[in-house]
Coordinates of C-alpha atoms and ligand atoms in Angstrom, one line a residue:
X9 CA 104.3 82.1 134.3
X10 CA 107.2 83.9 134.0
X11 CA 107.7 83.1 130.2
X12 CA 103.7 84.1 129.7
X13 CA 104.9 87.2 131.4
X14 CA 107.6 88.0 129.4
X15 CA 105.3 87.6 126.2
X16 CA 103.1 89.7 127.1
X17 CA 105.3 92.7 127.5
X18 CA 104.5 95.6 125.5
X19 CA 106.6 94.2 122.1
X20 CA 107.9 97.0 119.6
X21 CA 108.1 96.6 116.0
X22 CA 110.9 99.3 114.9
X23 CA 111.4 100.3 111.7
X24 CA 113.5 103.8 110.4
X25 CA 113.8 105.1 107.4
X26 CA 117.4 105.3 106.1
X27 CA 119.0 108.4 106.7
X28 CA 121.3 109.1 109.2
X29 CA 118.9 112.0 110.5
X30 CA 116.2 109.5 111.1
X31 CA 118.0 106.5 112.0
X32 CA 119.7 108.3 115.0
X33 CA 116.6 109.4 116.9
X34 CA 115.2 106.0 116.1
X35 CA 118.0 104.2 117.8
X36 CA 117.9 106.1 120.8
X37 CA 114.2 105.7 121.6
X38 CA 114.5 101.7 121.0
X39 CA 116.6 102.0 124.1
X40 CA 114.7 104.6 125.9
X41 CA 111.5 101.9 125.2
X42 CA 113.9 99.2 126.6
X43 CA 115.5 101.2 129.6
X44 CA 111.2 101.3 130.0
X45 CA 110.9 97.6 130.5
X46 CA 109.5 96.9 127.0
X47 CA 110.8 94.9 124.1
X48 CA 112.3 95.8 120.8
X49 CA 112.6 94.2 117.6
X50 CA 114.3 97.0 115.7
X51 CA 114.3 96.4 111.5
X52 CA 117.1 98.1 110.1
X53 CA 117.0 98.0 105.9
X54 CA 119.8 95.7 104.8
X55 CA 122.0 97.7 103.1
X56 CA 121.7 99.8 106.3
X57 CA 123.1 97.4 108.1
X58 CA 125.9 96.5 105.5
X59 CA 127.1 100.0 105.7
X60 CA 127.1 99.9 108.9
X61 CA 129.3 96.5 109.3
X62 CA 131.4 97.6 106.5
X63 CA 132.3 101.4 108.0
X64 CA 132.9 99.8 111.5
X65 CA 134.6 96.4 109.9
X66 CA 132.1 94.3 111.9
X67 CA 131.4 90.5 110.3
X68 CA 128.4 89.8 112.8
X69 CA 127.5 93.3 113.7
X70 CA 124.5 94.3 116.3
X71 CA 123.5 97.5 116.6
X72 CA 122.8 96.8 120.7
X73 CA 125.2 94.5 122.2
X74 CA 125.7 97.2 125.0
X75 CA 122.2 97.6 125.6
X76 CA 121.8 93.7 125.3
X77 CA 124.3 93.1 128.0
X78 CA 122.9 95.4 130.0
X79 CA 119.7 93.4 130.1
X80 CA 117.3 95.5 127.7
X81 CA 115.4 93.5 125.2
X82 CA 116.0 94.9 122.3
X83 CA 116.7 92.2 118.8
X84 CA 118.1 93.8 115.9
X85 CA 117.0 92.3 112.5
X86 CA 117.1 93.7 108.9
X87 CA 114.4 93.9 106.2
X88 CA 115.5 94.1 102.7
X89 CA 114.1 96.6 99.8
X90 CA 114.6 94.9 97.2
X91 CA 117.8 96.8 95.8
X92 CA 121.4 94.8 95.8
X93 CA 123.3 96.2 98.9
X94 CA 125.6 97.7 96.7
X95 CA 123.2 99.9 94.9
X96 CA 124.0 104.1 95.7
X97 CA 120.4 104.7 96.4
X98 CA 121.2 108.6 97.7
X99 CA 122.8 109.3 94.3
X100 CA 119.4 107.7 92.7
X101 CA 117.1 109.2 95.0
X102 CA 114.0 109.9 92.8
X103 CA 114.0 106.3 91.7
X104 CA 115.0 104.9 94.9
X105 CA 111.8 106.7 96.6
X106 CA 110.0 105.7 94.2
X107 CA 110.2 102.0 95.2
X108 CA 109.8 102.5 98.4
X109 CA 106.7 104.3 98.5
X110 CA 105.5 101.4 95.7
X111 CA 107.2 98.4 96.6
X112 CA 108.4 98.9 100.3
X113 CA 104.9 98.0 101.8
X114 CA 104.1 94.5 100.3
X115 CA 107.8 93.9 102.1
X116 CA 107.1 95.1 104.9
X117 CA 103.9 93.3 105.2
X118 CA 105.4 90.1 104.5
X119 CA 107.9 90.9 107.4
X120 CA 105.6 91.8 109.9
X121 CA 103.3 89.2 108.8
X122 CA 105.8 86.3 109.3
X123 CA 106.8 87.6 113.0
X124 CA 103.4 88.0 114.6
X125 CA 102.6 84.5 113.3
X126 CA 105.6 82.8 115.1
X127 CA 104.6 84.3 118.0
X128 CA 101.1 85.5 118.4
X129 CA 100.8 85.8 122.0
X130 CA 103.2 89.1 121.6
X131 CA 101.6 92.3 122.6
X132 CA 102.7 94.5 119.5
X133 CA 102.8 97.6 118.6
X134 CA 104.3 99.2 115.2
X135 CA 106.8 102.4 115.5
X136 CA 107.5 103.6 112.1
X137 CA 109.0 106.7 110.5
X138 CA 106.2 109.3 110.1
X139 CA 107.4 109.6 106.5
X140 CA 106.4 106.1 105.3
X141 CA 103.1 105.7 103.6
X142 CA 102.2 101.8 104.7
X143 CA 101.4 101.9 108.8
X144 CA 98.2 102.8 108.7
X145 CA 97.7 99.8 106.6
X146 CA 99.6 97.6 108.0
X147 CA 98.6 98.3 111.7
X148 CA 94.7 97.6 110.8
X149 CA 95.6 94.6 108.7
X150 CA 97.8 93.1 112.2
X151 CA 95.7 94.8 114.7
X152 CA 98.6 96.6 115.7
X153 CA 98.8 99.9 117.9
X154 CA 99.9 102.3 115.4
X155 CA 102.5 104.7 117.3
X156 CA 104.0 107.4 114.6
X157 CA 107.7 108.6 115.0
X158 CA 108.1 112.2 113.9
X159 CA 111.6 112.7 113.9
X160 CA 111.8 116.9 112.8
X161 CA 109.8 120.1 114.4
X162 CA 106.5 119.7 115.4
X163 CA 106.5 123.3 113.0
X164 CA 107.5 121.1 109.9
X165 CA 104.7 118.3 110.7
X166 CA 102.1 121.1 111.5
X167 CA 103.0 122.2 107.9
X168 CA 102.4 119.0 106.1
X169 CA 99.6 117.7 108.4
X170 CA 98.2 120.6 107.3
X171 CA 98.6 120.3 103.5
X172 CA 94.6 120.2 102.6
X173 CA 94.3 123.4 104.6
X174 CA 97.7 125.0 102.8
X175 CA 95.9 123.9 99.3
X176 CA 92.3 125.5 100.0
X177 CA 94.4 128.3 100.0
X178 CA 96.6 128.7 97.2
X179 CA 100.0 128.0 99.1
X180 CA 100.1 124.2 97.9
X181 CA 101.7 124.0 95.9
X182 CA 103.3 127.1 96.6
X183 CA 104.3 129.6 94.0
X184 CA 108.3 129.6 94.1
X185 CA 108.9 133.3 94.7
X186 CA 105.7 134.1 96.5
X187 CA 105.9 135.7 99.7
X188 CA 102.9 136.0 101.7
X189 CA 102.2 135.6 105.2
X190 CA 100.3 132.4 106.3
X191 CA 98.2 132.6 109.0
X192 CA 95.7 129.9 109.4
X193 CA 96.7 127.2 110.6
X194 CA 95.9 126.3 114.2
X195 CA 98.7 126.8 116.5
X196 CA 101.3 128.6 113.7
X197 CA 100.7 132.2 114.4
X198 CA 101.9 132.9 111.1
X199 CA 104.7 131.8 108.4
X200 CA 105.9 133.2 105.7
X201 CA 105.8 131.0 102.8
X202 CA 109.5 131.5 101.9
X203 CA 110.1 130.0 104.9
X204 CA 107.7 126.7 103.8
X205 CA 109.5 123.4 103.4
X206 CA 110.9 123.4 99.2
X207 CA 108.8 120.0 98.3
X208 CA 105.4 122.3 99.2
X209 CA 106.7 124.7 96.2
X210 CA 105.8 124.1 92.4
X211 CA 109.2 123.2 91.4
X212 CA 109.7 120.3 93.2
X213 CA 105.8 118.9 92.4
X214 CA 107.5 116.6 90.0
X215 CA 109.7 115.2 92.7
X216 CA 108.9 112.3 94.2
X217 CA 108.7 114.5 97.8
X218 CA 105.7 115.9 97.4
X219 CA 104.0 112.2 96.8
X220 CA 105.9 111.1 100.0
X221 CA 104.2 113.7 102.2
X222 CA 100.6 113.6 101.1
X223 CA 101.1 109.8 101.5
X224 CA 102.3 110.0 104.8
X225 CA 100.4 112.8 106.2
X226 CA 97.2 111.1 104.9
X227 CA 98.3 107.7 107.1
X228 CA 99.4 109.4 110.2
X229 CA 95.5 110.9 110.6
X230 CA 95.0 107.1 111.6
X231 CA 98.0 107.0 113.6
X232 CA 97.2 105.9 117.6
X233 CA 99.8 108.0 119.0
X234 CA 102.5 110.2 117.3
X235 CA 105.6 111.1 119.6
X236 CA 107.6 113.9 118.1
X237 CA 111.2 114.4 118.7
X238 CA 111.2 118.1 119.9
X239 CA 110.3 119.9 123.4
X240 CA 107.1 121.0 124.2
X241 CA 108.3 124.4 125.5
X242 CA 110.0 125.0 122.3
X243 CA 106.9 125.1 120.4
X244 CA 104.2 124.7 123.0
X245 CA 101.2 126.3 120.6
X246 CA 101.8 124.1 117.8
X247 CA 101.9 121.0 119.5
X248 CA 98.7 122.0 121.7
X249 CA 96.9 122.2 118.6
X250 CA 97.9 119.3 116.9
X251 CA 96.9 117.2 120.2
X252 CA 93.5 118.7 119.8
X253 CA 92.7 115.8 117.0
X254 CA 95.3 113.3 117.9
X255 CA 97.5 112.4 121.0
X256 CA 101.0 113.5 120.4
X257 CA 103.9 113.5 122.8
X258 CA 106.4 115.3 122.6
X259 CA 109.6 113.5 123.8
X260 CA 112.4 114.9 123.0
X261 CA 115.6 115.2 122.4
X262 CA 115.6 111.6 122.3
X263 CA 119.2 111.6 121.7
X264 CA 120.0 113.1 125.2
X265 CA 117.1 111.5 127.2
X266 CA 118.1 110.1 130.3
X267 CA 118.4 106.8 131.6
X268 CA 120.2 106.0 128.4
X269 CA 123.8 105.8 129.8
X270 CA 126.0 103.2 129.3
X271 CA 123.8 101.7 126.6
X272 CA 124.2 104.1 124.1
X273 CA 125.2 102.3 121.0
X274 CA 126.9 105.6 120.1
X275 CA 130.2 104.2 118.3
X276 CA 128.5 101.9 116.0
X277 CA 125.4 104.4 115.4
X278 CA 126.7 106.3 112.0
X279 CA 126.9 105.0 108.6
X280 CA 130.1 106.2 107.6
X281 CA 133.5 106.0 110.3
X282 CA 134.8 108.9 112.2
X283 CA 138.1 110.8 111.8
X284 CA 139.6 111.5 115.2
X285 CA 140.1 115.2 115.1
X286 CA 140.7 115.7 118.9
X287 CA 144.2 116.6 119.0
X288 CA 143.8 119.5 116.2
X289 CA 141.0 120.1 117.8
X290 CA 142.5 120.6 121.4
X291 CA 145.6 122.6 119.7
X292 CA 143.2 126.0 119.0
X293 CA 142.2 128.6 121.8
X294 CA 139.0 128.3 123.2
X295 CA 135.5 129.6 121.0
X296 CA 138.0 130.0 117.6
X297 CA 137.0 127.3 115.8
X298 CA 133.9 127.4 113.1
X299 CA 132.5 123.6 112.3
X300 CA 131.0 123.4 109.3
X301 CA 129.2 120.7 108.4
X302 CA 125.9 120.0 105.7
X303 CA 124.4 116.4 107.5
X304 CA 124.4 113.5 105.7
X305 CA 122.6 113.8 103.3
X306 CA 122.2 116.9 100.5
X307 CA 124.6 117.8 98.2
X308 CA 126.5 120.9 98.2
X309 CA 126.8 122.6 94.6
X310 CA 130.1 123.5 93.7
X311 CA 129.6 127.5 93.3
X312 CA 128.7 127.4 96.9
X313 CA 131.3 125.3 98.3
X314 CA 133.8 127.8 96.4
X315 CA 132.3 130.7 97.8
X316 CA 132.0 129.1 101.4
X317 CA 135.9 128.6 100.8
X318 CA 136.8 131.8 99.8
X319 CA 134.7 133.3 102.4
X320 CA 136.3 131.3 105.4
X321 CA 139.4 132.1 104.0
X322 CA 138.3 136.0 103.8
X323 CA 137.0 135.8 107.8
X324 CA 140.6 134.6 108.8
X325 CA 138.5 132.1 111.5
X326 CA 140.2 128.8 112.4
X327 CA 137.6 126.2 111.0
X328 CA 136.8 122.2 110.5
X329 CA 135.1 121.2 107.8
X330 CA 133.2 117.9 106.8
X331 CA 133.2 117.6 103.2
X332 CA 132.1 114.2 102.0
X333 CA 132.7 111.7 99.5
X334 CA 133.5 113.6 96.2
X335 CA 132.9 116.9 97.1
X336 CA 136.5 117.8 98.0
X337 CA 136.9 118.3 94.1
X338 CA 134.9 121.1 94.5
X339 CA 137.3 122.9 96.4
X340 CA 139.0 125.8 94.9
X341 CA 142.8 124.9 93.8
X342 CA 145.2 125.1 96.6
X343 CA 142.9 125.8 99.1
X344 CA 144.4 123.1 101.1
X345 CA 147.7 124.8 100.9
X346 CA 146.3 128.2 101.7
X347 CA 144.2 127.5 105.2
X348 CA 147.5 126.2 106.1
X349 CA 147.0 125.1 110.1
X350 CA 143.9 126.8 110.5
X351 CA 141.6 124.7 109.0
X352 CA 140.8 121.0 109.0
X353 CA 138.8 119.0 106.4
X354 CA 137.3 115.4 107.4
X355 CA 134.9 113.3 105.3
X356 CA 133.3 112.3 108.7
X357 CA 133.4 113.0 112.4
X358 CA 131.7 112.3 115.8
X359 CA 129.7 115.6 115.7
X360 CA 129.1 115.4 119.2
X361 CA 132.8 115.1 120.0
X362 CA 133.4 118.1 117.7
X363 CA 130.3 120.7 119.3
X364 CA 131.3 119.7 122.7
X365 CA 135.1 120.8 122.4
X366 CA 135.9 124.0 124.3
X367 CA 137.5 125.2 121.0
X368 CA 133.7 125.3 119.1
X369 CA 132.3 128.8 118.6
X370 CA 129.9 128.4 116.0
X371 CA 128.2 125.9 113.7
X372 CA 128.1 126.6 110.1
X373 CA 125.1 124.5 109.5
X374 CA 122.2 123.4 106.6
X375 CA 119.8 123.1 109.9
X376 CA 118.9 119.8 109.6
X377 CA 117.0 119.2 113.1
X378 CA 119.9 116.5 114.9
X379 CA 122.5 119.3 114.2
X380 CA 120.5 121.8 115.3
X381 CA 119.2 119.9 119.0
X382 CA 123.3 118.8 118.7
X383 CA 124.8 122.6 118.8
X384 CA 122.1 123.7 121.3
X385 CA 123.1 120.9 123.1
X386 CA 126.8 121.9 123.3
X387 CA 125.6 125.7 123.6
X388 CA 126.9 126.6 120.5
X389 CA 125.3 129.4 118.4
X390 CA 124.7 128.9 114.2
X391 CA 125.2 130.4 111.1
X392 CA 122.8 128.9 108.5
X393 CA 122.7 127.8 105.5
X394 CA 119.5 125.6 104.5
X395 CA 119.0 123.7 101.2
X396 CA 116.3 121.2 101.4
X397 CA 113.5 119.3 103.1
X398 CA 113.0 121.0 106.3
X399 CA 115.9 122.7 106.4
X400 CA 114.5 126.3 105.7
X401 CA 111.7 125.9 108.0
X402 CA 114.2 125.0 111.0
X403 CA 116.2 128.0 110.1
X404 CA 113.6 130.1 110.7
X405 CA 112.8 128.7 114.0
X406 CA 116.7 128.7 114.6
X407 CA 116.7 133.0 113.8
X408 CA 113.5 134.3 113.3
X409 CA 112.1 132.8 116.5
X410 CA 114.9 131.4 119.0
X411 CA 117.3 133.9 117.8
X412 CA 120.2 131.6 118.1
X413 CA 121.7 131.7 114.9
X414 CA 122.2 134.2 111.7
X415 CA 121.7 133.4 108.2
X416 CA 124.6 133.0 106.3
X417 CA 123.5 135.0 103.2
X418 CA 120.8 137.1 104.6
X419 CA 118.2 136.6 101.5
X420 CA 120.7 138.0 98.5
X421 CA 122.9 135.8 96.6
X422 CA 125.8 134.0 98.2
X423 CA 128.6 135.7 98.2
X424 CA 132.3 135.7 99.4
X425 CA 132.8 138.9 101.3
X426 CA 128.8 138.6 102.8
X427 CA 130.0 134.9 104.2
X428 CA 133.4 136.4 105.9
X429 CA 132.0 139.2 107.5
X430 CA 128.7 136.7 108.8
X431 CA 131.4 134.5 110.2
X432 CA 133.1 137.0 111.9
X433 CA 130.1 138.6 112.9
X434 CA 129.3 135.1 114.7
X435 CA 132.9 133.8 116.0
X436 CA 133.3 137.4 117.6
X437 CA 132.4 137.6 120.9
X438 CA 131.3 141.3 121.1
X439 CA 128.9 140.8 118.0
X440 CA 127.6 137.4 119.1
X441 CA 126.9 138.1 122.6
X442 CA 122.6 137.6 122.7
X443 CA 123.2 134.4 120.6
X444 CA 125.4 132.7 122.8
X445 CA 122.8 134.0 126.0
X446 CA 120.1 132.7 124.2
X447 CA 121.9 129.5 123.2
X448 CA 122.6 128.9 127.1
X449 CA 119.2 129.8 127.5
X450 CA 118.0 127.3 125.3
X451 CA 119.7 124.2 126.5
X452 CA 118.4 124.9 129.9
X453 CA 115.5 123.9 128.3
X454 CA 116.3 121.0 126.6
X455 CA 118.0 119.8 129.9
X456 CA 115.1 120.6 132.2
X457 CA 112.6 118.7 129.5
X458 CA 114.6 115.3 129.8
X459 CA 115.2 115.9 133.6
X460 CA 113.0 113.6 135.8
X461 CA 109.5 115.4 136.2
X462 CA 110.3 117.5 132.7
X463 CA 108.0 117.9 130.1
X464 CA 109.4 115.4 128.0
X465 CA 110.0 112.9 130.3
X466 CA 106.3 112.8 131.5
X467 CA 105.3 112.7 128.0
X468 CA 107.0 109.7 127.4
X469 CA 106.1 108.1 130.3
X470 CA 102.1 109.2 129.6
X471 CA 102.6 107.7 126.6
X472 CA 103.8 104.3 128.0
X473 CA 101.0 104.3 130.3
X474 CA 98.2 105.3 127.5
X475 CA 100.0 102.7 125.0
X476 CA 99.7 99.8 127.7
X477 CA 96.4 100.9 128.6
X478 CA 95.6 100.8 124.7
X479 CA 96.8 97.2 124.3
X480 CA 95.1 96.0 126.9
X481 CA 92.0 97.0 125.5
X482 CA 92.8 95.8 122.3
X483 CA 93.9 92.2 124.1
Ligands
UDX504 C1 118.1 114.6 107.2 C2 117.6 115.9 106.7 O1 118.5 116.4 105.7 C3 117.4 116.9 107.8 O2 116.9 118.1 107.2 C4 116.3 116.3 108.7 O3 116.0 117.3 109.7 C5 116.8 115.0 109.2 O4 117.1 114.1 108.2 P1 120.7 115.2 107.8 O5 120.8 116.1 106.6 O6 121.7 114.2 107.8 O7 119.3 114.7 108.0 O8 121.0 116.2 109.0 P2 120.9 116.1 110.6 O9 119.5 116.0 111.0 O10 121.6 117.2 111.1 O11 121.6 114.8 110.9 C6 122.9 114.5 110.7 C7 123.5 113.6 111.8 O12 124.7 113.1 111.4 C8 123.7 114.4 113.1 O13 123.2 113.6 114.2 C9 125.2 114.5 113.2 O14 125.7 114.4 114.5 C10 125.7 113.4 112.4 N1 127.0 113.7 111.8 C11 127.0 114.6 110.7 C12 128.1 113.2 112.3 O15 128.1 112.5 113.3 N2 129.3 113.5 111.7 C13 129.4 114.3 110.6 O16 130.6 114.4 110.2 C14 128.2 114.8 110.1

């Protein structure tokens, strides 16, 4: 009885996309389902998981051994796309994407395929990355609850849910330079579209980006439930509307939601190993030091990382800088030598660690939507500097609407003495003053939504109880 039980239990079929961005927010509501009572089987791509073994020198590594000891159910497995591990699939993006939006799905049906047939009596359900184009198809063909993982604004999925409406009129794709106020679509009040996400402009309809989103966007109108990693009061209007054709829950920030505790996998969560930078760190005066960091993922051009150099210098700020990979070459000559003591360049770090150090006064950041629920976490206000995907789009929520950040370039080119005097104008108290209020502000909010009885937290458990209820029908 107890083993019928035990099958029965809501079973989760996880599977991320894999970027860093993504596969963070992923991993920590696999063990918000679990600290729920509901199992996981959470499909991490192969080479994700090589990565992963190799950065934290793991032979048999598992994403959950905390959570497993701790009695959650959550399996970890790993799906392959077809590509050697050893194959740089961010430096081959276009081709990479590609495959997956081709070949990724007749996996991924093969995978799913094989696990409900060795146990059919499991009550499944299917929680993939908004961005893939197969669970629609997938779900019907399994009869499985389709339940939709938005990981970024509910603004930026408005946007692209939207992308028929944004067409009828004119602004998809988007001229490049036009600037024009959009109005129309339920529950924006209105966007400028400079501030539209880049792959909804006409020079990146040759990308594979645009291809990915129409994909998607067409496959999450079947979706059963979306959850969206952001906080209702944060964007109450546009997530009102959206729940007006769907049901869509906003849960977030999944990365802080209680109940998580001891389980968090935190250590073994990033692809790439941390550099300990706590004593430098501890070593500077309170609110002096700048992080800068650009995510995981998009490449900085070398004109701007000279600039961003120069200008650091220029500001005189004390300053820690992740700079991946091969883009330390990039660095102007001697600038090592020059920000003597006062800077510190890693190729990785625990961001968390970083924000949450007394020494943090501002985040020099692309805006990609972890860093940006990450420095409003630690209170700490932004300067920005978007370059892709969403990254615009968040900035403006981040200045234009929050008002907890400035733009690092204000709208003409980038430029050395522009960048110092931002900089200053953000690490110095009297100037920054309203941003760091509002930033306090703001993680009030945050807090209050993952408190028990906040937003967020009824959300998630309304969409526990209208998931089981759901299953149960479909029994
Ligand atoms: C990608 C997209 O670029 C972004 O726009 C989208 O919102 C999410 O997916 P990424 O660019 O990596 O993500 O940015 P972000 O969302 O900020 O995620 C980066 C994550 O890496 C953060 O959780 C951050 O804490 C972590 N990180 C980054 C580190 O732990 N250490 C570092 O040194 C740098």
């Amino acid at each position: 009885m107890a083993t019928e039980k035990m099958q029965k239990r809501p079973h989760a079929i996880m599977i991320s996309l894999h970027y860093q961005g993504h596969i963070t927010p992923f991993v920590n509501l696999a063990l918000k389902l679990g600290s729920k009572g509901l199992s996981v089987t959470f499909v991490h791509n192969e080479f994700v998981h090589h990565k992963l073994s190799q950065s934290h020198k793991i032979n048999e590594f598992n994403l959950f051994p905390e959570a497993c000891e701790s009695g959650l159910d959550i399996r970890y497995t790993t799906i392959s796309d077809g590509f050697p591990v050893e194959f740089d699939r961010f430096r081959h993006e276009e081709e990479y994407m590609e495959s997956v939006l081709r070949d990724f799905p007749a996996r991924v049906d093969e995978f799913v395929g094989k696990m409900i047939e060795s146990n059919p009596s499991l009550a499944t359900f299917l929680v993939a990355d908004t961005l893939y184009s197969w669970p629609a198809t997938i779900a019907k063909k399994y009869n499985l609850v389709n339940v939709s993982f938005w990981t970024q604004p509910a603004l930026v999925f408005s946007l692209n849910y939207h992308f028929e409406l944004l067409r009828e009129n004119g602004h998809f794709p988007c001229k490049d330079n036009m600037e024009e106020e959009i109005n129309y679509i339920p529950g924006i009040e209105s966007i400028n579209t400079r501030d539209l996400m880049p792959y909804l402009k006409e020079a990146e309809m040759a990308t594979v980006s645009p291809k990915i989103v129409i994909n998607s966007f067409e496959g999450v109108k079947k979706a059963d439930f979306i959850l969206h990693n952001t906080i209702y009061e944060l964007e109450p209007a546009t997530l009102s509307a959206l729940n007006k054709n769907q049901s869509n829950y906003a849960i977030g920030p999944i990365s802080f939601s209680q109940n998580l505790g001891k389980t968090n996998p935190i250590k073994c969560l990033n692809l790439w190993s941390d550099s300990d930078c706590t004593q430098w760190l501890d070593s500077k005066p309170p609110g002096s030091v700048l992080y800068i960091s650009f995510g995981s993922l998009v490449e900085v051009s070398k004109l701007v990382i000279q600039e961003i150099a120069h200008g650091i210098l220029l500001s005189e700020v004390n300053f820690i800088w992740i700079v991946r990979g091969g883009m330390t070459d990039a660095l102007p000559n001697g600038f090592e030598d020059k920000m003597k003591d006062k800077g510190l360049i890693v190729p990785w770090c625990n961001q968390m660690e970083v924000l949450s150090n007394p020494c943090i006064g501002g985040f020099l950041t692309h805006c990609g939507w972890n860093s940006i629920q990450e420095s409003i976490w630690c209170r700490v206000p932004m300067i920005c500097y978007p370059l892709s995907y969403d990254q615009p789009t968040n900035r403006r929520l981040v200045v234009d609407v929050w008002k907890i950040g400035i733009d690092l370039s204000d709208g003409v080119p980038i430029n050395r003495e522009g960048i110092a005097e931002n900089i200053r104008k953000l690490m110095s108290a009297s100037t920054s003053e309203g941003l760091r209020t509002e930033a306090r502000k703001m993680r009030d909010i945050l807090w209050n939504a993952i408190e028990n009885g906040g937003s967020s937290d009824i959300n998630f458990d309304q969409f526990i109880k209208d998931l089981k209820a759901k299953l149960h029908a479909m029994d």
